[in-house]
Coordinates of C-alpha atoms in Angstrom, one line a residue:
G1 CA 0.0 0.0 0.0
A2 CA 0.8 3.7 0.2
G3 CA 4.0 4.4 2.2
G4 CA 4.8 0.7 2.6
S5 CA 7.0 -1.5 0.5
Q6 CA 5.5 -4.4 -1.4
I7 CA 7.3 -7.4 -2.7
P8 CA 6.6 -7.7 -6.4
H9 CA 4.6 -10.7 -7.5
Y10 CA 4.9 -12.5 -10.8
R11 CA 1.6 -14.1 -11.9
G12 CA 0.5 -14.0 -8.3
I13 CA 3.5 -15.9 -7.0
A14 CA 5.7 -14.5 -4.3
P15 CA 9.4 -14.6 -5.1
R16 CA 11.6 -17.2 -3.4
L17 CA 15.2 -17.0 -2.6
L18 CA 17.4 -19.5 -4.5
E19 CA 19.8 -21.5 -2.5
R20 CA 23.3 -20.4 -3.3
I21 CA 25.4 -23.0 -5.1
P22 CA 29.0 -23.1 -3.9
L23 CA 31.4 -21.6 -6.5
D24 CA 33.8 -24.5 -6.3
H25 CA 31.2 -27.3 -6.4
G26 CA 33.4 -30.4 -6.3
G27 CA 36.1 -28.8 -8.4
L28 CA 33.7 -28.0 -11.2
I29 CA 34.8 -24.4 -11.7
V30 CA 38.5 -25.5 -11.9
E31 CA 37.6 -28.2 -14.4
L32 CA 35.5 -25.8 -16.5
S33 CA 38.3 -23.2 -16.4
Q34 CA 40.9 -25.7 -17.6
R35 CA 38.6 -26.9 -20.4
L36 CA 37.9 -23.3 -21.5
H37 CA 41.6 -22.5 -21.4
D38 CA 42.4 -25.6 -23.5
R39 CA 39.7 -24.8 -26.0
L40 CA 40.9 -21.2 -26.4
K41 CA 44.5 -22.4 -26.8
V42 CA 43.5 -25.0 -29.5
D43 CA 41.4 -22.4 -31.3
E44 CA 44.3 -19.9 -31.3
F45 CA 46.7 -22.6 -32.5
Y46 CA 44.3 -23.6 -35.3
A47 CA 43.9 -20.0 -36.4
E48 CA 47.7 -19.6 -36.6
Y49 CA 48.0 -22.9 -38.5
V50 CA 45.4 -22.0 -41.2
A51 CA 46.8 -18.5 -41.5
C52 CA 50.1 -20.1 -42.4
L53 CA 48.5 -22.3 -45.0
D54 CA 46.2 -19.5 -46.5
E55 CA 49.1 -17.1 -46.7
L56 CA 51.3 -19.8 -48.4
R57 CA 54.0 -19.6 -45.8
L58 CA 54.5 -23.3 -46.4
E59 CA 58.1 -23.3 -45.2
E60 CA 56.7 -22.7 -41.7
W61 CA 54.1 -25.5 -42.0
P62 CA 56.3 -28.3 -40.6
D63 CA 57.1 -26.0 -37.5
F64 CA 53.5 -26.6 -36.3
F65 CA 54.5 -30.3 -35.7
T66 CA 56.8 -32.0 -33.3
E67 CA 60.0 -33.3 -35.0
D68 CA 58.4 -36.8 -35.3
G69 CA 54.9 -35.4 -35.9
E70 CA 52.7 -37.2 -38.4
Y71 CA 50.3 -35.7 -40.9
G72 CA 48.0 -37.9 -43.0
L73 CA 45.1 -37.3 -45.3
W74 CA 42.5 -40.1 -46.0
S75 CA 39.3 -40.3 -48.0
R76 CA 36.3 -41.0 -45.8
E77 CA 35.4 -43.8 -48.2
N78 CA 38.7 -45.6 -47.6
R79 CA 38.7 -44.9 -43.9
E80 CA 35.2 -46.4 -43.4
A81 CA 36.2 -49.5 -45.6
G82 CA 39.3 -50.0 -43.3
L83 CA 41.7 -49.4 -46.2
P84 CA 45.0 -48.2 -44.9
A85 CA 46.2 -46.2 -47.9
P86 CA 46.1 -42.4 -47.3
M87 CA 46.1 -39.9 -50.1
F88 CA 49.4 -38.8 -48.6
L89 CA 51.2 -39.2 -45.4
C90 CA 54.2 -37.4 -43.8
R91 CA 55.7 -39.2 -40.8
N92 CA 58.0 -36.4 -39.7
Q93 CA 59.1 -32.8 -40.3
R94 CA 61.7 -33.9 -42.8
Q95 CA 59.1 -35.4 -45.1
M96 CA 56.9 -32.3 -44.7
R97 CA 59.9 -30.1 -45.7
D98 CA 60.5 -32.3 -48.8
R99 CA 56.8 -31.9 -49.7
V100 CA 57.1 -28.1 -49.5
K101 CA 60.3 -28.2 -51.6
A102 CA 58.6 -30.3 -54.3
Y103 CA 55.7 -27.9 -54.4
R104 CA 58.0 -24.9 -54.7
E105 CA 60.6 -26.3 -57.1
A106 CA 59.6 -29.5 -58.8
N107 CA 55.9 -29.4 -59.6
I108 CA 54.0 -26.8 -61.6
Y109 CA 50.4 -26.1 -60.6
P110 CA 48.1 -23.3 -61.6
D111 CA 48.0 -20.4 -59.1
H112 CA 45.1 -20.6 -56.7
W113 CA 44.3 -19.4 -53.2
N114 CA 42.7 -21.4 -50.4
R115 CA 40.7 -20.3 -47.4
H116 CA 40.3 -22.7 -44.5
L117 CA 37.3 -22.6 -42.2
I118 CA 37.4 -24.6 -39.0
S119 CA 34.3 -25.3 -36.9
A120 CA 32.9 -27.5 -34.1
T121 CA 36.2 -27.8 -32.3
R122 CA 35.9 -30.3 -29.4
I123 CA 38.4 -31.1 -26.7
V124 CA 38.1 -34.9 -26.4
E125 CA 40.9 -35.5 -23.9
S126 CA 43.3 -33.3 -22.0
S127 CA 46.2 -34.1 -19.8
A128 CA 49.3 -32.3 -18.5
D129 CA 51.2 -32.9 -21.8
T130 CA 48.6 -33.7 -24.4
I131 CA 45.3 -32.4 -25.8
V132 CA 43.2 -34.6 -28.2
A133 CA 40.8 -32.5 -30.3
T134 CA 38.5 -32.9 -33.2
S135 CA 37.1 -30.3 -35.6
N136 CA 35.3 -30.0 -38.9
Y137 CA 36.9 -28.1 -41.8
A138 CA 36.1 -26.7 -45.2
V139 CA 38.5 -25.4 -47.7
L140 CA 37.3 -22.9 -50.3
Q141 CA 39.5 -22.4 -53.3
T142 CA 39.7 -19.5 -55.8
R143 CA 41.5 -19.9 -59.1
Q144 CA 43.2 -17.2 -61.2
D145 CA 40.0 -16.7 -63.2
G146 CA 38.2 -15.7 -60.0
E147 CA 36.1 -18.8 -59.7
S148 CA 35.6 -19.9 -56.1
F149 CA 34.3 -23.3 -55.0
V150 CA 34.3 -25.7 -52.1
Y151 CA 37.5 -27.6 -52.6
Q152 CA 37.2 -30.0 -49.7
T153 CA 35.3 -30.7 -46.5
G154 CA 35.9 -33.2 -43.7
Q155 CA 37.1 -33.8 -40.1
C156 CA 40.4 -33.4 -38.4
S157 CA 41.5 -35.5 -35.4
D158 CA 44.5 -34.1 -33.7
R159 CA 46.9 -35.1 -30.9
L160 CA 48.6 -32.0 -29.7
S161 CA 51.6 -31.9 -27.5
R162 CA 52.1 -29.1 -24.9
T163 CA 55.7 -27.9 -25.4
G164 CA 57.9 -25.0 -24.3
Q165 CA 56.9 -23.4 -27.6
G166 CA 53.2 -23.9 -27.0
L167 CA 51.0 -26.5 -28.8
L168 CA 52.4 -28.6 -31.6
F169 CA 50.8 -31.4 -33.6
R170 CA 52.0 -34.8 -32.6
N171 CA 49.5 -36.4 -35.0
R172 CA 47.1 -34.8 -37.5
T173 CA 44.7 -37.1 -39.2
I174 CA 42.4 -35.6 -41.8
V175 CA 39.5 -37.5 -43.3
Y176 CA 37.9 -35.7 -46.2
D177 CA 34.3 -36.2 -47.1
T178 CA 34.6 -34.9 -50.7
L179 CA 34.5 -37.9 -53.0
A180 CA 35.1 -35.9 -56.2
V181 CA 38.0 -33.6 -55.7
R182 CA 38.2 -31.0 -58.5
T183 CA 41.9 -30.6 -58.5
L184 CA 45.1 -32.2 -57.1
F185 CA 46.0 -32.4 -53.5
V186 CA 48.9 -30.0 -53.6
L187 CA 48.7 -28.0 -50.4
P188 CA 48.3 -29.3 -46.9
V189 CA 44.9 -29.0 -45.2

């Protein structure tokens, strides 16, 4: 009434106080904080990785891997059939550097530009020295004539090592969905 304070009612129901939930409910906040930190670090690492590829700084590409890091690209069709043959496989940085050298010096390809899109990143496992993550990807390609198209789509499964230099790929397994690839697999994904 007039001069007195009234407690507001919503749909005729008086408000109730909610029981306060402890901030560190069984370590939940600490766990969520670590998962968020890992997710942000992985997203930042992926952004740097695709910038390196999109900007054709290919000589830097192997530096995203441990010395014995492995990079492999499989078709979804072969992977689901249990066929072991990848489209290509590099078992260490030396093989990656050889691939870059072949691209730069030995092979001739028409100029084109790629843009990598990464989405649905998930942290599958996390420990003091390793993060296992998956993500979806799409690569858009533009040729010299200005035509752009979806070059490739698929999923990445990564085992990342925590090192003094930050995250590095220990293993990067790419399974592409695209059955009819319009051009050669020249550049890494």
